[in-house]
Short mmCIF file of C-alpha atoms in Angstrom, two decimals:
data_model
loop_
_atom_site.label_atom_id
_atom_site.label_comp_id
_atom_site.label_asym_id
_atom_site.label_seq_id
_atom_site.Cartn_x
_atom_site.Cartn_y
_atom_site.Cartn_z
CA UNK R 1 47.52 -69.05 -154.53
CA UNK R 2 46.46 -71.68 -152.07
CA UNK R 3 45.99 -75.21 -153.04
CA UNK R 4 42.58 -76.48 -154.14
CA UNK R 5 40.50 -79.68 -154.65
CA UNK R 6 38.33 -80.74 -157.48
CA UNK R 7 37.08 -84.20 -156.75
CA UNK R 8 39.93 -86.55 -156.41
CA UNK R 9 42.37 -84.07 -157.94
CA UNK R 10 44.56 -81.59 -155.80
CA UNK R 11 45.84 -78.56 -157.51
CA UNK R 12 48.64 -76.23 -156.55
CA UNK R 13 46.43 -73.17 -156.71
CA UNK R 14 43.00 -71.85 -157.47
CA UNK R 15 43.54 -70.47 -160.89
CA UNK R 16 42.38 -72.38 -163.78
CA UNK R 17 43.01 -71.69 -167.53
CA UNK R 18 39.54 -71.75 -169.04
CA UNK R 19 38.93 -73.69 -172.25
CA UNK R 20 39.00 -71.51 -175.48
CA UNK R 21 39.14 -72.14 -179.12
CA UNK R 22 42.68 -73.06 -179.99
CA UNK R 23 42.62 -73.48 -183.72
CA UNK R 24 45.90 -75.60 -183.59
CA UNK R 25 44.52 -79.03 -184.85
CA UNK R 26 45.70 -80.67 -187.97
CA UNK R 27 43.68 -82.47 -190.57
CA UNK R 28 40.83 -84.51 -189.21
CA UNK R 29 41.42 -82.79 -185.76
CA UNK R 30 44.70 -84.41 -184.78
CA UNK R 31 47.08 -82.94 -182.16
CA UNK R 32 49.79 -80.95 -183.40
CA UNK R 33 53.19 -79.75 -182.08
CA UNK R 34 51.73 -76.15 -181.84
CA UNK R 35 48.96 -77.34 -179.44
CA UNK R 36 51.55 -79.11 -177.40
CA UNK R 37 53.65 -76.11 -177.17
CA UNK R 38 50.83 -74.02 -176.17
CA UNK R 39 49.87 -76.43 -173.17
CA UNK R 40 53.39 -76.89 -172.32
CA UNK R 41 53.83 -73.28 -171.76
CA UNK R 42 50.69 -73.15 -169.57
CA UNK R 43 51.97 -75.96 -167.34
CA UNK R 44 55.30 -74.38 -166.96
CA UNK R 45 53.64 -71.07 -166.30
CA UNK R 46 52.22 -72.44 -163.11
CA UNK R 47 48.50 -72.62 -163.87
CA UNK R 48 46.61 -74.92 -161.39
CA UNK R 49 44.70 -76.79 -164.15
CA UNK R 50 44.34 -76.07 -167.71
CA UNK R 51 40.92 -76.97 -169.40
CA UNK R 52 41.62 -77.78 -173.02
CA UNK R 53 39.83 -76.17 -175.81
CA UNK R 54 36.67 -78.08 -176.57
CA UNK R 55 37.15 -81.25 -178.64
CA UNK R 56 34.49 -82.58 -180.76
CA UNK R 57 33.09 -86.01 -179.69
CA UNK R 58 31.16 -86.71 -183.01
CA UNK R 59 31.87 -85.62 -186.64
CA UNK R 60 28.62 -83.89 -186.69
CA UNK R 61 29.46 -81.86 -183.51
CA UNK R 62 32.51 -80.39 -184.93
CA UNK R 63 32.60 -76.68 -184.37
CA UNK R 64 35.42 -75.76 -186.86
CA UNK R 65 38.06 -77.16 -189.12
CA UNK R 66 40.97 -76.35 -186.83
CA UNK R 67 39.20 -77.84 -183.81
CA UNK R 68 40.86 -80.85 -181.99
CA UNK R 69 39.02 -84.09 -182.13
CA UNK R 70 38.39 -86.88 -179.70
CA UNK R 71 35.76 -88.76 -181.86
CA UNK R 72 37.85 -91.77 -182.60
CA UNK R 73 40.57 -93.96 -181.03
CA UNK R 74 43.03 -92.68 -183.73
CA UNK R 75 43.28 -89.49 -181.78
CA UNK R 76 44.63 -91.16 -178.72
CA UNK R 77 48.39 -91.19 -179.61
CA UNK R 78 48.51 -87.58 -180.11
CA UNK R 79 46.47 -86.72 -177.01
CA UNK R 80 48.98 -88.93 -175.07
CA UNK R 81 51.75 -86.87 -176.45
CA UNK R 82 49.93 -83.66 -175.11
CA UNK R 83 49.24 -85.01 -171.69
CA UNK R 84 52.85 -86.38 -171.33
CA UNK R 85 54.30 -83.11 -172.15
CA UNK R 86 52.04 -81.25 -169.62
CA UNK R 87 52.70 -83.70 -166.87
CA UNK R 88 56.46 -83.48 -167.58
CA UNK R 89 56.18 -79.78 -166.60
CA UNK R 90 54.29 -80.69 -163.44
CA UNK R 91 51.01 -79.49 -164.72
CA UNK R 92 47.40 -80.70 -164.67
CA UNK R 93 45.11 -80.83 -167.75
CA UNK R 94 41.38 -81.66 -168.04
CA UNK R 95 40.00 -82.67 -171.51
CA UNK R 96 37.01 -80.58 -172.50
CA UNK R 97 34.58 -82.64 -174.60
CA UNK R 98 31.74 -81.26 -176.53
CA UNK R 99 29.24 -81.32 -179.31
CA UNK R 100 28.60 -78.00 -181.26
CA UNK R 101 25.12 -78.86 -182.12
CA UNK R 102 23.61 -76.40 -184.57
CA UNK R 103 26.41 -73.96 -183.85
CA UNK R 104 28.83 -76.04 -186.03
CA UNK R 105 30.59 -73.63 -188.40
CA UNK R 106 31.85 -76.50 -190.82
CA UNK R 107 30.08 -76.31 -194.28
CA UNK R 108 28.99 -79.65 -195.54
CA UNK R 109 28.37 -80.92 -191.95
CA UNK R 110 24.72 -81.75 -191.17
CA UNK R 111 24.29 -80.27 -187.69
CA UNK R 112 22.50 -82.06 -184.84
CA UNK R 113 19.94 -80.07 -182.82
CA UNK R 114 17.03 -81.13 -180.48
CA UNK R 115 14.52 -79.36 -182.82
CA UNK R 116 14.18 -77.81 -186.19
CA UNK R 117 15.10 -74.14 -184.80
CA UNK R 118 17.62 -72.27 -186.82
CA UNK R 119 20.83 -71.40 -184.82
CA UNK R 120 20.34 -67.97 -182.99
CA UNK R 121 23.83 -66.68 -183.90
CA UNK R 122 24.18 -68.04 -187.60
CA UNK R 123 20.75 -68.44 -188.68
CA UNK R 124 21.83 -71.89 -190.08
CA UNK R 125 18.82 -74.22 -190.54
CA UNK R 126 18.78 -77.54 -188.81
CA UNK R 127 16.60 -80.61 -188.69
CA UNK R 128 15.27 -82.05 -185.29
CA UNK R 129 17.36 -85.07 -184.18
CA UNK R 130 15.73 -88.46 -184.28
CA UNK R 131 15.64 -90.57 -181.02
CA UNK R 132 18.47 -92.66 -182.33
CA UNK R 133 20.53 -89.51 -183.12
CA UNK R 134 20.07 -88.33 -179.62
CA UNK R 135 21.12 -91.66 -178.30
CA UNK R 136 24.15 -91.68 -180.52
CA UNK R 137 25.22 -88.23 -179.18
CA UNK R 138 25.12 -89.46 -175.52
CA UNK R 139 27.19 -92.32 -176.59
CA UNK R 140 29.73 -90.12 -178.34
CA UNK R 141 30.27 -88.09 -175.18
CA UNK R 142 30.88 -91.28 -173.12
CA UNK R 143 33.25 -92.64 -175.71
CA UNK R 144 35.10 -89.33 -175.86
CA UNK R 145 35.53 -89.49 -172.21
CA UNK R 146 36.92 -93.02 -172.16
CA UNK R 147 39.38 -91.78 -174.85
CA UNK R 148 40.34 -88.87 -172.53
CA UNK R 149 40.97 -91.29 -169.66
CA UNK R 150 43.06 -93.50 -171.84
CA UNK R 151 45.12 -90.54 -172.94
CA UNK R 152 46.25 -89.61 -169.59
CA UNK R 153 43.96 -86.56 -168.78
CA UNK R 154 43.61 -85.75 -165.17
CA UNK R 155 40.03 -84.92 -165.66
CA UNK R 156 37.15 -84.60 -168.04
CA UNK R 157 35.27 -81.32 -168.53
CA UNK R 158 31.88 -81.36 -170.28
CA UNK R 159 31.02 -78.41 -172.43
CA UNK R 160 27.46 -77.74 -171.63
CA UNK R 161 27.32 -74.01 -172.22
CA UNK R 162 27.55 -71.29 -174.93
CA UNK R 163 24.98 -72.26 -177.19
CA UNK R 164 26.28 -75.85 -177.96
CA UNK R 165 24.27 -79.07 -178.14
CA UNK R 166 23.63 -79.47 -174.39
CA UNK R 167 22.62 -75.75 -174.12
CA UNK R 168 20.14 -76.35 -176.91
CA UNK R 169 18.55 -79.30 -175.21
CA UNK R 170 18.05 -77.36 -171.82
CA UNK R 171 16.53 -74.17 -173.43
CA UNK R 172 12.80 -74.20 -174.18
CA UNK R 173 13.64 -71.87 -177.04
CA UNK R 174 15.61 -74.48 -179.00
CA UNK R 175 14.14 -77.71 -177.51
CA UNK R 176 10.60 -78.07 -178.64
CA UNK R 177 10.36 -81.94 -178.56
CA UNK R 178 7.55 -83.55 -176.90
CA UNK R 179 9.06 -87.03 -176.31
CA UNK R 180 11.10 -87.84 -173.25
CA UNK R 181 13.97 -85.37 -174.29
CA UNK R 182 11.52 -82.35 -174.17
CA UNK R 183 8.23 -80.77 -173.37
CA UNK R 184 9.02 -79.76 -169.69
CA UNK R 185 11.99 -78.40 -167.68
CA UNK R 186 12.49 -81.93 -166.35
CA UNK R 187 12.37 -83.56 -169.81
CA UNK R 188 14.79 -81.03 -171.22
CA UNK R 189 17.32 -81.87 -168.54
CA UNK R 190 17.30 -85.57 -169.45
CA UNK R 191 19.96 -85.02 -172.28
CA UNK R 192 22.66 -83.53 -169.93
CA UNK R 193 21.67 -86.01 -167.19
CA UNK R 194 22.27 -88.90 -169.65
CA UNK R 195 25.62 -87.24 -170.78
CA UNK R 196 26.73 -86.82 -167.26
CA UNK R 197 25.85 -90.36 -166.11
CA UNK R 198 27.42 -92.17 -169.05
CA UNK R 199 30.51 -89.92 -168.88
CA UNK R 200 30.81 -90.75 -165.18
CA UNK R 201 30.67 -94.40 -165.81
CA UNK R 202 33.50 -93.98 -168.24
CA UNK R 203 35.61 -91.84 -165.82
CA UNK R 204 37.23 -93.63 -162.93
CA UNK R 205 37.04 -92.28 -159.35
CA UNK R 206 40.66 -91.28 -159.56
CA UNK R 207 39.85 -88.63 -162.25
CA UNK R 208 37.78 -85.62 -161.79
CA UNK R 209 34.50 -84.92 -163.76
CA UNK R 210 33.47 -81.22 -164.10
CA UNK R 211 31.20 -79.25 -166.44
CA UNK R 212 30.74 -75.91 -168.04
CA UNK R 213 27.21 -75.20 -167.54
CA UNK R 214 25.04 -72.35 -168.83
CA UNK R 215 22.76 -70.74 -166.39
CA UNK R 216 20.67 -68.37 -168.50
CA UNK R 217 19.84 -67.84 -172.17
CA UNK R 218 21.23 -64.38 -173.02
CA UNK R 219 19.37 -63.71 -176.34
CA UNK R 220 16.75 -61.21 -177.41
CA UNK R 221 13.85 -63.66 -177.56
CA UNK R 222 11.91 -63.99 -174.37
CA UNK R 223 11.00 -67.17 -172.75
CA UNK R 224 14.49 -68.89 -172.53
CA UNK R 225 16.22 -70.74 -169.66
CA UNK R 226 16.29 -68.85 -166.51
CA UNK R 227 18.85 -69.06 -163.65
CA UNK R 228 16.26 -70.58 -161.12
CA UNK R 229 15.59 -73.54 -163.39
CA UNK R 230 19.29 -73.75 -164.28
CA UNK R 231 20.38 -73.93 -160.64
CA UNK R 232 17.75 -76.83 -160.08
CA UNK R 233 19.11 -78.66 -162.84
CA UNK R 234 22.75 -78.24 -161.64
CA UNK R 235 21.83 -79.83 -158.47
CA UNK R 236 20.68 -82.94 -160.29
CA UNK R 237 23.75 -82.97 -162.41
CA UNK R 238 25.99 -82.98 -159.22
CA UNK R 239 23.90 -85.91 -157.89
CA UNK R 240 24.57 -87.60 -161.26
CA UNK R 241 28.33 -87.60 -160.69
CA UNK R 242 29.82 -83.99 -161.25
CA UNK R 243 32.69 -82.96 -159.01
CA UNK R 244 32.48 -79.24 -159.94
CA UNK R 245 30.65 -76.68 -162.17
CA UNK R 246 32.16 -73.96 -164.14
CA UNK R 247 29.22 -71.19 -164.48
CA UNK R 248 28.59 -69.60 -167.88
CA UNK R 249 26.03 -68.45 -170.37
CA UNK R 250 23.52 -70.78 -172.05
CA UNK R 251 22.32 -69.73 -175.49
CA UNK R 252 23.90 -66.56 -176.84
CA UNK R 253 22.82 -64.05 -179.48
CA UNK R 254 26.52 -63.18 -179.85
CA UNK R 255 29.64 -64.10 -178.25
CA UNK R 256 30.80 -60.71 -177.20
CA UNK R 257 27.86 -59.58 -175.06
CA UNK R 258 27.08 -62.97 -173.71
CA UNK R 259 30.67 -64.44 -172.98
CA UNK R 260 33.63 -62.58 -173.87
CA UNK R 261 32.98 -59.11 -172.87
CA UNK R 262 35.60 -56.56 -174.07
CA UNK R 263 37.92 -54.12 -172.35
CA UNK R 264 37.41 -55.64 -168.67
CA UNK R 265 39.06 -53.48 -166.07
CA UNK R 266 41.05 -51.49 -168.59
CA UNK R 267 41.98 -48.05 -167.05
CA UNK R 268 43.14 -45.08 -168.90
CA UNK R 269 46.88 -46.01 -168.39
CA UNK R 270 46.39 -49.44 -169.85
CA UNK R 271 44.39 -48.01 -172.74
CA UNK R 272 47.16 -45.57 -173.64
CA UNK R 273 49.86 -48.18 -173.20
CA UNK R 274 48.19 -50.61 -175.49
CA UNK R 275 47.17 -47.97 -178.15
CA UNK R 276 43.40 -48.25 -177.29
CA UNK R 277 42.71 -44.64 -178.07
CA UNK R 278 38.93 -45.12 -178.25
CA UNK R 279 39.02 -46.38 -174.63
CA UNK R 280 41.25 -43.47 -173.12
CA UNK R 281 38.31 -41.49 -171.79
CA UNK R 282 36.23 -44.56 -170.89
CA UNK R 283 36.30 -46.64 -167.58
CA UNK R 284 36.88 -50.41 -167.74
CA UNK R 285 34.22 -52.71 -168.17
CA UNK R 286 32.99 -54.64 -165.09
CA UNK R 287 34.80 -57.82 -163.84
CA UNK R 288 33.27 -61.15 -162.87
CA UNK R 289 30.27 -60.82 -164.93
CA UNK R 290 28.89 -64.29 -164.17
CA UNK R 291 29.22 -63.97 -160.49
CA UNK R 292 25.51 -63.81 -159.72
CA UNK R 293 25.20 -67.18 -161.31
CA UNK R 294 27.79 -68.56 -158.88
CA UNK R 295 26.25 -67.03 -155.90
CA UNK R 296 22.91 -68.55 -156.73
CA UNK R 297 24.44 -71.80 -157.32
CA UNK R 298 26.37 -71.61 -154.00
CA UNK R 299 23.13 -71.02 -152.03
CA UNK R 300 21.45 -74.15 -153.21
CA UNK R 301 24.03 -76.84 -154.44
CA UNK R 302 27.02 -78.28 -152.54
CA UNK R 303 29.72 -78.58 -155.28
CA UNK R 304 32.93 -77.10 -156.28
CA UNK R 305 32.26 -73.83 -158.24
CA UNK R 306 34.44 -72.47 -160.81
CA UNK R 307 33.81 -68.81 -161.72
CA UNK R 308 34.76 -67.67 -165.21
CA UNK R 309 34.03 -64.31 -167.07
CA UNK R 310 36.06 -61.27 -167.10
CA UNK R 311 38.21 -61.73 -163.87
CA UNK R 312 41.38 -59.53 -164.09
CA UNK R 313 42.53 -57.91 -160.90
CA UNK R 314 44.36 -60.12 -158.36
CA UNK R 315 42.36 -58.36 -155.65
CA UNK R 316 39.09 -59.49 -157.39
CA UNK R 317 40.42 -63.07 -157.61
CA UNK R 318 41.22 -63.23 -153.91
CA UNK R 319 37.99 -61.57 -152.91
CA UNK R 320 35.79 -64.12 -154.85
CA UNK R 321 37.78 -67.00 -153.27
CA UNK R 322 37.65 -65.46 -149.70
CA UNK R 323 33.84 -64.78 -149.95
CA UNK R 324 33.08 -68.34 -150.74
CA UNK R 325 31.23 -67.38 -154.03
CA UNK R 326 33.60 -69.71 -155.79
CA UNK R 327 36.40 -72.14 -155.06
CA UNK R 328 38.38 -71.45 -158.24
CA UNK R 329 38.70 -68.58 -160.72
CA UNK R 330 39.05 -69.41 -164.41
CA UNK R 331 40.60 -67.26 -167.02
CA UNK R 332 41.03 -67.59 -170.70
CA UNK R 333 42.13 -64.45 -172.54
CA UNK R 334 44.91 -63.36 -170.13
CA UNK R 335 46.78 -66.71 -170.45
CA UNK R 336 46.81 -66.22 -174.29
CA UNK R 337 49.04 -63.15 -173.83
CA UNK R 338 50.79 -64.36 -170.72
CA UNK R 339 50.87 -68.04 -170.22
CA UNK R 340 53.26 -67.49 -167.29
CA UNK R 341 50.74 -65.32 -165.52
CA UNK R 342 50.64 -67.45 -162.38
CA UNK R 343 54.39 -67.32 -162.08
CA UNK R 344 54.27 -63.51 -162.30
CA UNK R 345 51.67 -63.60 -159.57
CA UNK R 346 53.75 -65.67 -157.39
CA UNK R 347 56.56 -63.16 -157.49
CA UNK R 348 54.31 -60.14 -157.30
CA UNK R 349 50.74 -60.85 -155.87
CA UNK R 350 49.39 -57.50 -157.23
CA UNK R 351 50.48 -58.11 -160.84
CA UNK R 352 47.68 -57.00 -163.17
CA UNK R 353 47.44 -59.28 -166.40
CA UNK R 354 48.55 -57.40 -169.55
CA UNK R 355 45.54 -58.59 -171.48
CA UNK R 356 43.02 -55.65 -172.37
CA UNK R 357 40.31 -58.01 -173.58
CA UNK R 358 40.37 -56.50 -176.98
CA UNK R 359 38.97 -59.78 -178.33
CA UNK R 360 41.43 -59.80 -181.45
CA UNK R 361 42.55 -63.27 -180.32
CA UNK R 362 39.10 -64.52 -180.70
CA UNK R 363 38.40 -62.84 -183.96
CA UNK R 364 40.97 -65.10 -185.50
CA UNK R 365 39.44 -68.28 -184.13
CA UNK R 366 39.35 -70.89 -186.93
CA UNK R 367 41.57 -68.49 -188.99
CA UNK R 368 44.89 -68.65 -187.15
CA UNK R 369 46.29 -70.60 -184.30
CA UNK R 370 45.54 -68.99 -180.85
CA UNK R 371 47.72 -66.06 -180.02
CA UNK R 372 47.71 -62.51 -178.79
CA UNK R 373 47.46 -59.94 -181.64
CA UNK R 374 48.62 -56.91 -179.62
CA UNK R 375 52.19 -58.20 -178.89
CA UNK R 376 54.72 -58.05 -180.51
CA UNK R 377 53.21 -54.95 -182.20
CA UNK R 378 53.74 -56.00 -185.67
CA UNK R 379 50.93 -58.35 -185.16
CA UNK R 380 48.74 -55.27 -184.95
CA UNK R 381 49.61 -54.56 -188.48
CA UNK R 382 49.16 -58.18 -189.57
CA UNK R 383 45.69 -58.17 -188.07
CA UNK R 384 44.72 -55.01 -189.79
CA UNK R 385 45.92 -56.22 -193.14
CA UNK R 386 44.11 -59.59 -192.80
CA UNK R 387 40.83 -57.59 -192.03
CA UNK R 388 41.23 -55.17 -194.80
CA UNK R 389 41.69 -57.78 -197.45
CA UNK R 390 38.58 -59.61 -196.30
CA UNK R 391 40.39 -62.54 -194.50
CA UNK R 392 37.47 -63.04 -192.09
CA UNK R 393 35.07 -63.64 -194.89
CA UNK R 394 36.75 -66.78 -196.08
CA UNK R 395 38.26 -69.98 -194.90
CA UNK R 396 37.37 -72.30 -192.11
CA UNK R 397 36.51 -69.45 -189.88
CA UNK R 398 33.81 -68.02 -192.06
CA UNK R 399 30.48 -68.12 -190.24
CA UNK R 400 27.99 -70.35 -192.03
CA UNK R 401 24.80 -68.97 -193.43
CA UNK R 402 21.38 -70.35 -193.38
CA UNK R 403 21.96 -72.19 -196.77
CA UNK R 404 25.13 -74.01 -195.83
#
């Protein structure tokens, strides 16, 4: 709960709300009152910094139809409303900018990818980007950063993890180019380096620049990005202008095993209380599953480190910070259920989050606005009914198939 620093930005505590799919945008990705209410609650709840859900920087980089956009100046007025509401509550908010690459779930969108490699999660076919298209994507990131600054965000957070475009450029599995953008680990790093440099030029020294970065490909195919190469790349990205790095996975065969592992730290009592009968006789899953990435980064790179990935117990949060493995801890799912979690920790430092990491909230990504589906209890019934009638097979949250 001690103050922290990310570049030029001072925070009231070391707890960050990690970016996650919010599914609150209106047509064409515009900010809605619902999105503003979500972030106002987080600011009121005392979070040190909130990373917004990733916003698409280019129409071809749109992940889903309910995703917020920052790809044109028309989005600025709505984003100003968002930051004004957060600052009115005394909060800080960083704008997470991204490009979905081949992981776009929007039918009809022609996804962008470094090479003609089908997406590992969806099987969706893609064509390799031309040199001009790569340059256009870099420019889109920089333009998005400029809009974030003009909209009043306290910092910019580049999404360079979890299988999206930057992840695809740094992985030898998805980047099979032989030009200046691929062919070696150094060449594969050139796209994120270009993005960081251009974004840094658009972000003034009074604002922070951070990045969510993938440190290993968590897929079945061998020969992907490894942590040693990723750490070496991270050092160069810091030299290019980053103020901090949030560690995460790179390519993913699926979200659950590689990024949002379920039932973290859920003991028998919590299983009974939250009607998780299948977990009653099983121990909770391990916390802080990306910590090894953070320790390897700490050993070789001098930067602010943000650790995300299944951090639940207050004692774990404190131990991570006290050990020096990370400077901040970043949580997403617990804040969905309890946006006031930090205020609760201020009153009782031993408060355990109510979140049981059941992942129902994320099952509804691109189907319904972000919410916890375990409370109130009627939502469990609503979730079951939606699932039984095949709701997840339709609408903007339907995963695209190879033919899309």
